[in-house]
Amino acid sequence: MDRLIPYSADVYGTIVSDHNLSVWPLQIFVLVLCLSVIGLARRGGANNVALMIVAIFWIWCGVHFHIMTYATINWAAQYFGYAFIIQGVSIAVWAIMTRTQFIEPQRRIWIWSGIGLIISAGALHPLLILIMSAPLTHAEIAGVMPTPTAALTIGILFLVPRRAALWLLIIPVAWSIWDGLSAWTLELSIGLVLPGMVIIAALGLIMSLMTPPNR
Amino acid sequence: MKNHSRRTFIKLAAASSAFLATGTTNALSTPTLLRKPIPKSGEFIPAIGMGTWITFNVGDNISLRDERTEVLRTFFDLGGGMIDSSPMYGSAEDVMGYSLAKLSNTQGMFSATKVWTSSKDEGRTQIDDSFRLWGLKKFDLFQVHNLLNWEDHLATLRERRAAGHIRYIGITTSHGSRHPEMARIMETQDIDFVQFTYNVEDRGAEDRLLPLAADKGIAVIINRPFQRGALIDRLEGKPLPAWASEYGITSWAQYLLKFIVSHPAVTCAIPATSKVEHMKENMNVLQTRLPDIKDRGRMLDYVQSL
């Protein structure tokens, strides 16, 4: 695996930091959006807006992080970027095609799981950064960095009152596996948390689709 | 370029070792530095070079690029020669070009890079890109990285060598499983250099590749001398043997490098570092005595006993 990671942990932290600083203070606006999608996701009609916001996040991460930033140290990142753009477009198309669908409300456990995941996508990593005394500019939040965006997506899929498409989980889970393995190789323990949450949440979403909704 | 036989190569290797032991001067500009001969031409190069895998892949961050420039400055100031890179190493070639442009002293540089693609046409483009990124009109050495489509790329490199754009051509691998294929290429192709992994733990090359290189008069570059730092991490904190000081060894990095470059078939080792202090430590190996065959055995026994 180390032959697939042609950079050091320090350099990765620096490019994440450079990326965050290049868009600051966009993170504040993005954080507000992340919290607002919690309310939007549960409302008829407005949940399309929530999904479109997430779709834009994926495309933005694909272009600005992967292709324009990460690709300067990892040749594979441009392909990650294409995958993220495809994911963003897929979410948007799925949102439009299923906009008239409505299913009974999910069980509370899944709703609270979705809310917890969305909050984590926005706030968990910066909190971990502060606890571990790492530079705050290394923090990853949804909409700006890939893994929290994947976490936000699964959180949204828990909340929207329509039957989630399992194929929308492929890229978030695949990316999280890669990100987790990279963090493991670079011995970045903090980098294991969010990918782990995404993978567990994806399994939870699959389980939620197998349990009948509340009556 | 002359094609030296094995007998000539051994004479050259013995001469370089004797030259170091006695410190006698000859036509070389820095008489006390450890240099080893390239068998195909008789040209001598410093036995410690520099790799750029991971260490020079720092993207567009100017501060990190300037730090790497200082590492490179130290390398040249201490008599460094071979610098090895590859398109596989992310932005390393771009950063190398940045650093070279900033330095006034690049005397003695032996530029080495690779072509790394399965496509012949893409290979030609990659080769041109390397010239542009490094800012060079001529490369000393161009290699086929990890044997990827070596048939097409060696043909391209031979064309470029005939045109005078490249001085030497070679092949590389860092996978022990590719050694049989590398040996076949060494036996059948006209190449000047091979590059593979060899260190106190990864010694598979002693069985076939190193003797074959000596027999064929092919220069040998050693990559991953520290297993990407893992060897040093394992040895750190353990005492060096008392007799290590006979060879001017003051750190495990120097111990590991001395073991490697004291093999008569090895031309150059290319440790990679992002730190000026580590570069100084590595380059110090050029200044001091090499162990002989008996002492190499003692070095190995000591590490294995830890």
Short mmCIF file of C-alpha atoms in Angstrom, two decimals:
data_model
loop_
_atom_site.label_atom_id
_atom_site.label_comp_id
_atom_site.label_asym_id
_atom_site.label_seq_id
_atom_site.Cartn_x
_atom_site.Cartn_y
_atom_site.Cartn_z
CA MET A 1 0.00 0.00 0.00
CA ASP A 2 2.83 2.41 0.77
CA ARG A 3 3.89 2.28 -2.88
CA LEU A 4 0.49 3.82 -3.76
CA ILE A 5 0.99 6.75 -1.36
CA PRO A 6 3.79 8.85 -2.88
CA TYR A 7 3.79 11.50 -0.14
CA SER A 8 4.38 11.89 3.56
CA ALA A 9 1.80 12.61 6.27
CA ASP A 10 3.31 16.08 6.79
CA VAL A 11 2.96 16.99 3.15
CA TYR A 12 -0.62 15.71 3.03
CA GLY A 13 -1.45 17.84 6.06
CA THR A 14 0.11 20.84 4.35
CA ILE A 15 -1.90 20.48 1.18
CA VAL A 16 -5.11 20.03 3.18
CA SER A 17 -4.17 23.16 5.08
CA ASP A 18 -3.41 25.06 1.86
CA HIS A 19 -6.73 23.89 0.43
CA ASN A 20 -8.66 25.03 3.50
CA LEU A 21 -6.92 28.38 3.57
CA SER A 22 -7.57 28.92 -0.13
CA VAL A 23 -11.35 28.78 0.44
CA TRP A 24 -11.57 30.34 3.91
CA PRO A 25 -14.10 31.61 5.15
CA LEU A 26 -16.27 29.46 2.91
CA GLN A 27 -16.19 26.77 5.62
CA ILE A 28 -18.50 28.88 7.81
CA PHE A 29 -21.11 29.16 5.07
CA VAL A 30 -20.74 25.45 4.31
CA LEU A 31 -21.20 24.56 7.96
CA VAL A 32 -24.43 26.54 8.08
CA LEU A 33 -25.59 24.74 4.94
CA CYS A 34 -24.73 21.36 6.46
CA LEU A 35 -26.87 22.10 9.51
CA SER A 36 -29.70 23.48 7.42
CA VAL A 37 -29.93 20.31 5.32
CA ILE A 38 -31.07 18.52 8.48
CA GLY A 39 -34.26 20.57 8.43
CA LEU A 40 -34.56 20.59 4.63
CA ALA A 41 -34.15 16.85 4.30
CA ARG A 42 -37.31 16.05 6.25
CA ARG A 43 -39.59 18.46 4.42
CA GLY A 44 -41.46 17.57 1.28
CA GLY A 45 -40.09 19.41 -1.72
CA ALA A 46 -37.34 21.04 0.32
CA ASN A 47 -35.52 17.73 0.56
CA ASN A 48 -34.69 18.14 -3.14
CA VAL A 49 -32.82 21.29 -2.16
CA ALA A 50 -30.90 19.31 0.46
CA LEU A 51 -29.90 16.71 -2.13
CA MET A 52 -28.86 19.36 -4.64
CA ILE A 53 -26.67 20.99 -2.01
CA VAL A 54 -24.98 17.65 -1.40
CA ALA A 55 -24.58 17.11 -5.15
CA ILE A 56 -22.83 20.47 -5.48
CA PHE A 57 -20.55 19.56 -2.57
CA TRP A 58 -19.44 16.39 -4.38
CA ILE A 59 -18.69 18.23 -7.60
CA TRP A 60 -16.86 20.98 -5.70
CA CYS A 61 -14.71 18.46 -3.81
CA GLY A 62 -14.00 16.62 -7.03
CA VAL A 63 -12.83 19.71 -8.84
CA HIS A 64 -11.29 21.91 -6.16
CA PHE A 65 -9.78 19.33 -3.84
CA HIS A 66 -9.03 16.29 -5.95
CA ILE A 67 -8.21 17.71 -9.38
CA MET A 68 -6.79 21.09 -8.44
CA THR A 69 -5.10 20.28 -5.10
CA TYR A 70 -4.59 16.61 -4.23
CA ALA A 71 -3.55 15.78 -7.80
CA THR A 72 -0.39 17.88 -7.27
CA ILE A 73 0.96 15.07 -5.08
CA ASN A 74 -1.05 12.04 -6.16
CA TRP A 75 -1.50 11.15 -9.85
CA ALA A 76 -4.59 9.08 -8.96
CA ALA A 77 -6.43 12.11 -7.56
CA GLN A 78 -7.63 13.29 -10.94
CA TYR A 79 -9.53 9.99 -11.26
CA PHE A 80 -10.90 10.44 -7.76
CA GLY A 81 -12.05 13.85 -8.96
CA TYR A 82 -13.88 12.36 -11.93
CA ALA A 83 -15.56 9.83 -9.60
CA PHE A 84 -16.68 12.63 -7.29
CA ILE A 85 -18.11 14.61 -10.19
CA ILE A 86 -19.98 11.50 -11.34
CA GLN A 87 -21.31 11.04 -7.80
CA GLY A 88 -22.51 14.62 -7.65
CA VAL A 89 -24.27 14.35 -10.99
CA SER A 90 -25.77 10.99 -9.95
CA ILE A 91 -27.22 12.43 -6.76
CA ALA A 92 -28.72 15.35 -8.67
CA VAL A 93 -30.25 13.07 -11.29
CA TRP A 94 -31.59 10.69 -8.65
CA ALA A 95 -33.09 13.60 -6.73
CA ILE A 96 -34.93 14.81 -9.83
CA MET A 97 -36.09 11.37 -10.90
CA THR A 98 -37.46 10.44 -7.45
CA ARG A 99 -38.80 13.84 -6.45
CA THR A 100 -42.41 12.64 -6.33
CA GLN A 101 -41.60 9.56 -4.27
CA PHE A 102 -42.65 9.47 -0.67
CA ILE A 103 -42.26 6.71 1.86
CA GLU A 104 -43.45 6.50 5.39
CA PRO A 105 -41.14 8.17 7.95
CA GLN A 106 -38.08 6.18 8.96
CA ARG A 107 -37.65 4.73 12.42
CA ARG A 108 -36.32 7.21 14.92
CA ILE A 109 -32.99 5.36 15.27
CA TRP A 110 -32.21 5.94 11.60
CA ILE A 111 -33.35 9.55 11.71
CA TRP A 112 -31.13 10.28 14.68
CA SER A 113 -28.29 8.36 13.01
CA GLY A 114 -28.64 10.61 9.99
CA ILE A 115 -28.68 13.76 12.12
CA GLY A 116 -25.66 12.57 14.11
CA LEU A 117 -23.75 11.82 10.93
CA ILE A 118 -24.50 15.21 9.42
CA ILE A 119 -23.34 16.98 12.58
CA SER A 120 -20.21 14.82 12.65
CA ALA A 121 -19.53 15.65 9.02
CA GLY A 122 -19.44 19.30 9.95
CA ALA A 123 -17.97 19.34 13.41
CA LEU A 124 -16.36 16.05 14.47
CA HIS A 125 -13.07 16.33 12.64
CA PRO A 126 -12.35 19.90 13.74
CA LEU A 127 -13.13 18.79 17.29
CA LEU A 128 -10.71 15.87 17.03
CA ILE A 129 -8.09 18.23 15.61
CA LEU A 130 -8.43 20.49 18.64
CA ILE A 131 -8.28 17.55 21.05
CA MET A 132 -5.11 16.23 19.40
CA SER A 133 -3.53 19.70 19.23
CA ALA A 134 -3.04 19.48 15.49
CA PRO A 135 -3.29 22.65 13.39
CA LEU A 136 -6.92 23.65 12.92
CA THR A 137 -6.21 24.31 9.25
CA HIS A 138 -5.88 20.53 8.86
CA ALA A 139 -9.54 20.07 9.83
CA GLU A 140 -11.86 18.41 7.33
CA ILE A 141 -15.49 19.40 7.03
CA ALA A 142 -18.26 18.37 4.67
CA GLY A 143 -18.58 20.25 1.44
CA VAL A 144 -14.91 21.16 1.45
CA MET A 145 -13.21 17.80 2.00
CA PRO A 146 -14.13 14.39 0.57
CA THR A 147 -14.69 12.07 3.53
CA PRO A 148 -16.95 14.38 5.55
CA THR A 149 -18.89 14.96 2.33
CA ALA A 150 -19.35 11.21 2.06
CA ALA A 151 -20.56 11.16 5.69
CA LEU A 152 -22.98 14.02 5.04
CA THR A 153 -24.37 12.19 2.03
CA ILE A 154 -25.20 9.04 3.95
CA GLY A 155 -26.69 11.17 6.70
CA ILE A 156 -28.98 12.82 4.17
CA LEU A 157 -29.96 9.47 2.70
CA PHE A 158 -31.09 8.41 6.19
CA LEU A 159 -33.35 11.44 6.46
CA VAL A 160 -34.98 12.01 3.08
CA PRO A 161 -38.43 10.38 2.96
CA ARG A 162 -37.71 8.36 -0.15
CA ARG A 163 -36.18 4.97 -0.72
CA ALA A 164 -32.41 5.44 -0.94
CA ALA A 165 -30.64 4.06 -3.99
CA LEU A 166 -27.93 1.69 -2.83
CA TRP A 167 -25.79 2.45 -5.86
CA LEU A 168 -25.32 5.95 -4.45
CA LEU A 169 -23.27 4.33 -1.67
CA ILE A 170 -20.63 2.83 -3.95
CA ILE A 171 -18.39 5.87 -4.38
CA PRO A 172 -18.70 7.16 -0.78
CA VAL A 173 -17.79 3.74 0.60
CA ALA A 174 -15.00 3.11 -1.94
CA TRP A 175 -13.50 6.51 -1.22
CA SER A 176 -13.73 5.98 2.55
CA ILE A 177 -11.95 2.64 2.27
CA TRP A 178 -9.15 4.29 0.28
CA ASP A 179 -8.98 7.22 2.71
CA GLY A 180 -8.88 4.91 5.72
CA LEU A 181 -6.12 2.77 4.19
CA SER A 182 -4.14 5.90 3.33
CA ALA A 183 -4.48 7.18 6.90
CA TRP A 184 -3.36 3.76 8.17
CA THR A 185 -0.32 3.76 5.89
CA LEU A 186 0.62 7.28 6.91
CA GLU A 187 0.04 6.42 10.57
CA LEU A 188 -2.55 9.18 10.92
CA SER A 189 -4.91 7.76 13.56
CA ILE A 190 -7.21 10.77 13.38
CA GLY A 191 -7.72 10.00 9.71
CA LEU A 192 -9.32 6.67 10.51
CA VAL A 193 -12.34 8.06 12.38
CA LEU A 194 -14.49 9.55 9.64
CA PRO A 195 -13.86 6.81 7.05
CA GLY A 196 -14.80 4.28 9.72
CA MET A 197 -18.00 6.18 10.46
CA VAL A 198 -18.92 6.34 6.78
CA ILE A 199 -18.49 2.60 6.30
CA ILE A 200 -20.48 1.77 9.43
CA ALA A 201 -23.17 4.28 8.45
CA ALA A 202 -23.41 2.76 4.96
CA LEU A 203 -24.02 -0.64 6.54
CA GLY A 204 -26.63 1.00 8.77
CA LEU A 205 -28.36 2.52 5.77
CA ILE A 206 -28.52 -0.86 4.08
CA MET A 207 -30.04 -2.30 7.26
CA SER A 208 -32.54 0.56 7.45
CA LEU A 209 -33.75 -0.28 3.97
CA MET A 210 -34.41 -3.80 5.14
CA THR A 211 -36.51 -2.81 8.17
CA PRO A 212 -40.14 -1.71 7.74
CA PRO A 213 -40.84 1.98 8.38
CA ASN A 214 -42.79 3.32 11.33
CA ARG A 215 -46.56 3.27 11.03
CA MET B 1 31.24 4.52 -25.04
CA LYS B 2 33.52 1.55 -24.26
CA ASN B 3 32.07 -1.80 -23.30
CA HIS B 4 34.19 -3.09 -20.44
CA SER B 5 34.52 -6.77 -19.63
CA ARG B 6 34.01 -8.23 -16.19
CA ARG B 7 37.77 -8.32 -15.64
CA THR B 8 38.03 -4.64 -16.39
CA PHE B 9 35.10 -3.91 -14.11
CA ILE B 10 36.67 -5.74 -11.20
CA LYS B 11 39.90 -3.82 -11.78
CA LEU B 12 37.95 -0.60 -11.72
CA ALA B 13 36.11 -1.57 -8.55
CA ALA B 14 39.32 -2.58 -6.85
CA ALA B 15 40.93 0.63 -7.98
CA SER B 16 38.12 2.69 -6.53
CA SER B 17 38.33 0.90 -3.21
CA ALA B 18 42.11 1.22 -3.09
CA PHE B 19 41.81 4.84 -4.09
CA LEU B 20 39.55 5.47 -1.14
CA ALA B 21 41.66 3.52 1.31
CA THR B 22 44.85 5.34 0.45
CA GLY B 23 43.29 8.70 -0.27
CA THR B 24 45.62 9.13 -3.22
CA THR B 25 44.69 11.72 -5.77
CA ASN B 26 44.10 11.26 -9.44
CA ALA B 27 42.29 13.17 -12.14
CA LEU B 28 39.09 13.28 -10.09
CA SER B 29 38.22 16.71 -8.77
CA THR B 30 37.48 15.68 -5.18
CA PRO B 31 40.15 13.14 -4.28
CA THR B 32 38.83 11.97 -0.93
CA LEU B 33 35.24 11.24 -1.93
CA LEU B 34 34.10 7.68 -2.45
CA ARG B 35 33.36 7.23 -6.15
CA LYS B 36 32.58 4.11 -8.07
CA PRO B 37 32.93 3.35 -11.77
CA ILE B 38 30.19 2.97 -14.34
CA PRO B 39 31.43 -0.19 -16.08
CA LYS B 40 30.27 0.70 -19.58
CA SER B 41 32.28 3.91 -19.70
CA GLY B 42 34.72 3.95 -16.82
CA GLU B 43 33.20 7.20 -15.61
CA PHE B 44 33.27 7.56 -11.82
CA ILE B 45 30.31 8.85 -9.82
CA PRO B 46 29.86 9.41 -6.06
CA ALA B 47 28.65 6.24 -4.37
CA ILE B 48 25.92 8.07 -2.46
CA GLY B 49 23.26 9.77 -4.51
CA MET B 50 19.80 11.00 -3.71
CA GLY B 51 16.33 9.64 -4.27
CA THR B 52 13.20 11.78 -4.50
CA TRP B 53 10.43 9.23 -3.79
CA ILE B 54 8.05 10.88 -1.32
CA THR B 55 10.60 13.41 -0.07
CA PHE B 56 10.41 15.77 -3.04
CA ASN B 57 6.68 15.31 -3.72
CA VAL B 58 5.50 18.48 -2.01
CA GLY B 59 3.07 19.91 -4.55
CA ASP B 60 2.85 23.65 -5.06
CA ASN B 61 3.65 24.78 -1.52
CA ILE B 62 6.51 27.26 -1.88
CA SER B 63 7.73 26.91 1.68
CA LEU B 64 8.13 23.15 1.31
CA ARG B 65 9.79 23.60 -2.09
CA ASP B 66 12.30 26.00 -0.59
CA GLU B 67 13.05 23.50 2.18
CA ARG B 68 13.77 20.85 -0.43
CA THR B 69 15.98 23.31 -2.27
CA GLU B 70 18.13 23.57 0.85
CA VAL B 71 18.39 19.78 0.99
CA LEU B 72 19.54 19.77 -2.62
CA ARG B 73 22.01 22.59 -1.96
CA THR B 74 23.53 20.55 0.84
CA PHE B 75 23.72 17.53 -1.45
CA PHE B 76 25.73 19.39 -4.07
CA ASP B 77 27.89 21.21 -1.54
CA LEU B 78 28.94 17.86 -0.10
CA GLY B 79 29.88 16.42 -3.49
CA GLY B 80 26.64 14.72 -4.46
CA GLY B 81 26.12 13.39 -7.97
CA MET B 82 23.21 11.11 -8.83
CA ILE B 83 19.69 12.41 -8.32
CA ASP B 84 16.97 9.91 -9.15
CA SER B 85 13.33 10.71 -9.82
CA SER B 86 10.30 9.54 -11.78
CA PRO B 87 6.92 10.72 -13.09
CA MET B 88 5.47 8.26 -10.58
CA TYR B 89 6.69 10.45 -7.73
CA GLY B 90 3.94 13.06 -8.02
CA SER B 91 5.37 16.56 -8.20
CA ALA B 92 8.96 15.47 -7.48
CA GLU B 93 10.29 16.26 -10.98
CA ASP B 94 8.56 19.65 -10.96
CA VAL B 95 10.01 20.41 -7.53
CA MET B 96 13.41 19.24 -8.74
CA GLY B 97 13.26 21.70 -11.62
CA TYR B 98 12.24 24.45 -9.20
CA SER B 99 15.14 23.69 -6.89
CA LEU B 100 17.75 23.32 -9.64
CA ALA B 101 16.75 26.69 -11.06
CA LYS B 102 17.38 28.29 -7.68
CA LEU B 103 20.84 26.82 -7.14
CA SER B 104 24.06 28.26 -8.53
CA ASN B 105 26.13 25.17 -7.70
CA THR B 106 24.92 21.99 -9.38
CA GLN B 107 28.39 20.84 -10.32
CA GLY B 108 28.74 17.10 -10.58
CA MET B 109 25.01 16.44 -10.97
CA PHE B 110 24.21 13.07 -12.50
CA SER B 111 20.56 13.41 -13.54
CA ALA B 112 18.52 10.22 -13.55
CA THR B 113 14.82 9.75 -14.11
CA LYS B 114 12.40 7.23 -15.52
CA VAL B 115 9.63 6.59 -17.97
CA TRP B 116 6.55 5.09 -16.34
CA THR B 117 3.62 4.27 -18.57
CA SER B 118 2.28 1.27 -20.44
CA SER B 119 1.89 3.28 -23.65
CA LYS B 120 4.81 3.78 -26.02
CA ASP B 121 3.47 7.11 -27.30
CA GLU B 122 2.71 8.33 -23.79
CA GLY B 123 6.26 7.32 -22.90
CA ARG B 124 7.69 9.68 -25.53
CA THR B 125 5.56 12.49 -24.10
CA GLN B 126 6.65 11.64 -20.57
CA ILE B 127 10.30 11.71 -21.58
CA ASP B 128 9.84 15.16 -23.13
CA ASP B 129 7.98 16.28 -19.98
CA SER B 130 10.92 15.22 -17.80
CA PHE B 131 13.34 17.33 -19.85
CA ARG B 132 11.00 20.29 -19.47
CA LEU B 133 10.32 19.79 -15.75
CA TRP B 134 13.99 19.41 -14.83
CA GLY B 135 15.02 22.21 -17.18
CA LEU B 136 17.67 20.05 -18.83
CA LYS B 137 18.81 19.58 -22.42
CA LYS B 138 20.47 16.27 -21.65
CA PHE B 139 19.86 13.52 -19.08
CA ASP B 140 22.65 11.37 -17.79
CA LEU B 141 20.40 8.37 -17.23
CA PHE B 142 16.88 7.42 -18.26
CA GLN B 143 15.35 4.24 -16.90
CA VAL B 144 12.24 2.15 -17.48
CA HIS B 145 10.38 2.29 -14.19
CA ASN B 146 9.36 -1.03 -12.67
CA LEU B 147 9.95 -2.73 -16.05
CA LEU B 148 6.65 -1.33 -17.35
CA ASN B 149 6.54 -1.94 -21.13
CA TRP B 150 10.33 -2.14 -21.15
CA GLU B 151 10.43 -3.46 -24.69
CA ASP B 152 8.94 -0.31 -26.25
CA HIS B 153 10.57 2.14 -23.87
CA LEU B 154 14.09 0.73 -24.18
CA ALA B 155 13.76 1.17 -27.95
CA THR B 156 12.70 4.79 -27.46
CA LEU B 157 15.53 5.40 -25.00
CA ARG B 158 18.06 3.93 -27.41
CA GLU B 159 16.88 6.39 -30.06
CA ARG B 160 17.28 9.27 -27.64
CA ARG B 161 20.71 8.00 -26.61
CA ALA B 162 21.80 7.78 -30.24
CA ALA B 163 20.58 11.35 -30.70
CA GLY B 164 22.75 12.48 -27.81
CA HIS B 165 19.88 13.48 -25.47
CA ILE B 166 20.58 10.70 -22.97
CA ARG B 167 23.93 9.27 -21.97
CA TYR B 168 22.91 6.00 -20.31
CA ILE B 169 19.81 3.82 -20.23
CA GLY B 170 18.57 1.40 -17.60
CA ILE B 171 15.73 -0.46 -15.94
CA THR B 172 14.39 -0.44 -12.40
CA THR B 173 12.29 -2.40 -9.98
CA SER B 174 11.62 -2.23 -6.26
CA HIS B 175 9.79 -5.55 -6.16
CA GLY B 176 11.71 -8.70 -5.33
CA SER B 177 9.20 -10.71 -7.32
CA ARG B 178 10.41 -8.97 -10.51
CA HIS B 179 14.04 -10.05 -10.10
CA PRO B 180 13.79 -13.02 -12.49
CA GLU B 181 12.36 -10.79 -15.21
CA MET B 182 15.04 -8.20 -14.55
CA ALA B 183 17.73 -10.85 -14.84
CA ARG B 184 16.36 -11.97 -18.21
CA ILE B 185 16.49 -8.39 -19.47
CA MET B 186 20.04 -7.97 -18.18
CA GLU B 187 21.09 -11.12 -19.98
CA THR B 188 19.57 -10.20 -23.33
CA GLN B 189 19.48 -6.41 -23.61
CA ASP B 190 22.13 -3.78 -24.03
CA ILE B 191 21.60 -1.62 -20.94
CA ASP B 192 23.96 0.47 -18.85
CA PHE B 193 22.25 0.56 -15.46
CA VAL B 194 19.91 -1.46 -13.30
CA GLN B 195 18.19 -0.27 -10.15
CA PHE B 196 16.73 -2.49 -7.46
CA THR B 197 16.32 -2.84 -3.71
CA TYR B 198 19.14 -4.13 -1.55
CA ASN B 199 19.82 -3.61 2.16
CA VAL B 200 20.70 -5.57 5.31
CA GLU B 201 17.28 -7.22 5.27
CA ASP B 202 16.39 -7.35 1.57
CA ARG B 203 19.37 -9.32 0.30
CA GLY B 204 17.75 -11.38 -2.45
CA ALA B 205 19.76 -9.48 -5.05
CA GLU B 206 22.97 -11.13 -3.79
CA ASP B 207 21.87 -14.42 -5.30
CA ARG B 208 21.54 -13.36 -8.92
CA LEU B 209 21.23 -9.69 -9.80
CA LEU B 210 24.42 -8.36 -8.22
CA PRO B 211 26.71 -11.08 -9.63
CA LEU B 212 24.97 -10.83 -13.00
CA ALA B 213 25.44 -7.04 -13.07
CA ALA B 214 29.13 -7.49 -12.32
CA ASP B 215 29.44 -10.14 -15.00
CA LYS B 216 27.66 -8.07 -17.64
CA GLY B 217 29.35 -4.80 -16.75
CA ILE B 218 26.09 -3.12 -15.76
CA ALA B 219 26.13 -0.36 -13.15
CA VAL B 220 23.91 -0.90 -10.11
CA ILE B 221 21.83 1.69 -8.29
CA ILE B 222 20.29 0.67 -4.98
CA ASN B 223 16.88 2.03 -3.96
CA ARG B 224 15.03 1.75 -0.65
CA PRO B 225 18.25 1.44 1.39
CA PHE B 226 16.30 2.11 4.59
CA GLN B 227 12.98 0.43 3.62
CA ARG B 228 11.35 3.87 3.63
CA GLY B 229 12.72 4.52 7.12
CA ALA B 230 11.45 1.29 8.66
CA LEU B 231 14.97 -0.13 9.08
CA ILE B 232 16.21 2.96 10.86
CA ASP B 233 13.12 3.04 13.08
CA ARG B 234 13.79 -0.55 14.12
CA LEU B 235 17.47 0.05 14.85
CA GLU B 236 17.12 3.47 16.48
CA GLY B 237 18.05 3.37 20.14
CA LYS B 238 20.12 0.22 19.73
CA PRO B 239 23.86 0.68 20.19
CA LEU B 240 26.21 0.71 17.23
CA PRO B 241 29.05 -1.79 17.59
CA ALA B 242 32.27 -0.34 18.97
CA TRP B 243 34.18 -1.21 15.77
CA ALA B 244 31.78 0.92 13.68
CA SER B 245 33.94 3.94 14.46
CA GLU B 246 36.78 2.36 12.44
CA TYR B 247 34.73 3.22 9.38
CA GLY B 248 33.65 6.63 10.59
CA ILE B 249 30.13 5.36 11.26
CA THR B 250 28.24 7.49 13.78
CA SER B 251 24.65 6.60 12.95
CA TRP B 252 22.55 3.69 11.77
CA ALA B 253 21.86 5.44 8.45
CA GLN B 254 25.61 5.49 7.76
CA TYR B 255 25.96 1.87 8.89
CA LEU B 256 23.22 0.74 6.51
CA LEU B 257 24.60 2.76 3.60
CA LYS B 258 28.16 1.54 4.13
CA PHE B 259 26.94 -2.05 4.04
CA ILE B 260 25.25 -1.42 0.72
CA VAL B 261 27.93 0.53 -1.13
CA SER B 262 30.72 -1.74 0.07
CA HIS B 263 29.35 -4.49 -2.16
CA PRO B 264 31.73 -4.48 -5.13
CA ALA B 265 28.93 -4.64 -7.69
CA VAL B 266 27.06 -1.63 -6.29
CA THR B 267 27.74 1.67 -8.01
CA CYS B 268 25.51 4.03 -6.07
CA ALA B 269 22.86 4.04 -3.35
CA ILE B 270 20.09 6.65 -3.46
CA PRO B 271 18.67 7.33 0.01
CA ALA B 272 15.88 9.91 0.05
CA THR B 273 15.52 12.55 2.71
CA SER B 274 13.66 15.79 3.30
CA LYS B 275 16.01 16.99 6.03
CA VAL B 276 19.32 18.82 5.68
CA GLU B 277 20.76 17.07 8.77
CA HIS B 278 19.99 13.65 7.35
CA MET B 279 21.51 14.64 4.01
CA LYS B 280 24.73 15.60 5.79
CA GLU B 281 24.67 12.29 7.63
CA ASN B 282 24.18 10.32 4.41
CA MET B 283 26.81 12.22 2.46
CA ASN B 284 29.35 11.68 5.22
CA VAL B 285 29.57 8.09 3.95
CA LEU B 286 31.49 9.43 0.95
CA GLN B 287 34.27 10.71 3.18
CA THR B 288 35.16 7.64 5.19
CA ARG B 289 36.49 4.11 4.85
CA LEU B 290 34.48 1.26 3.38
CA PRO B 291 34.37 -2.13 5.08
CA ASP B 292 35.92 -5.03 3.20
CA ILE B 293 34.21 -8.37 2.48
CA LYS B 294 35.03 -9.82 5.90
CA ASP B 295 33.77 -6.75 7.69
CA ARG B 296 30.56 -6.73 5.67
CA GLY B 297 29.86 -10.13 7.13
CA ARG B 298 30.52 -8.77 10.60
CA MET B 299 28.13 -5.85 9.95
CA LEU B 300 25.41 -8.25 8.87
CA ASP B 301 25.94 -10.57 11.82
CA TYR B 302 25.70 -7.67 14.25
CA VAL B 303 22.40 -6.36 12.85
CA GLN B 304 20.95 -9.86 12.79
CA SER B 305 21.92 -10.34 16.42
CA LEU B 306 19.92 -7.31 17.58
#
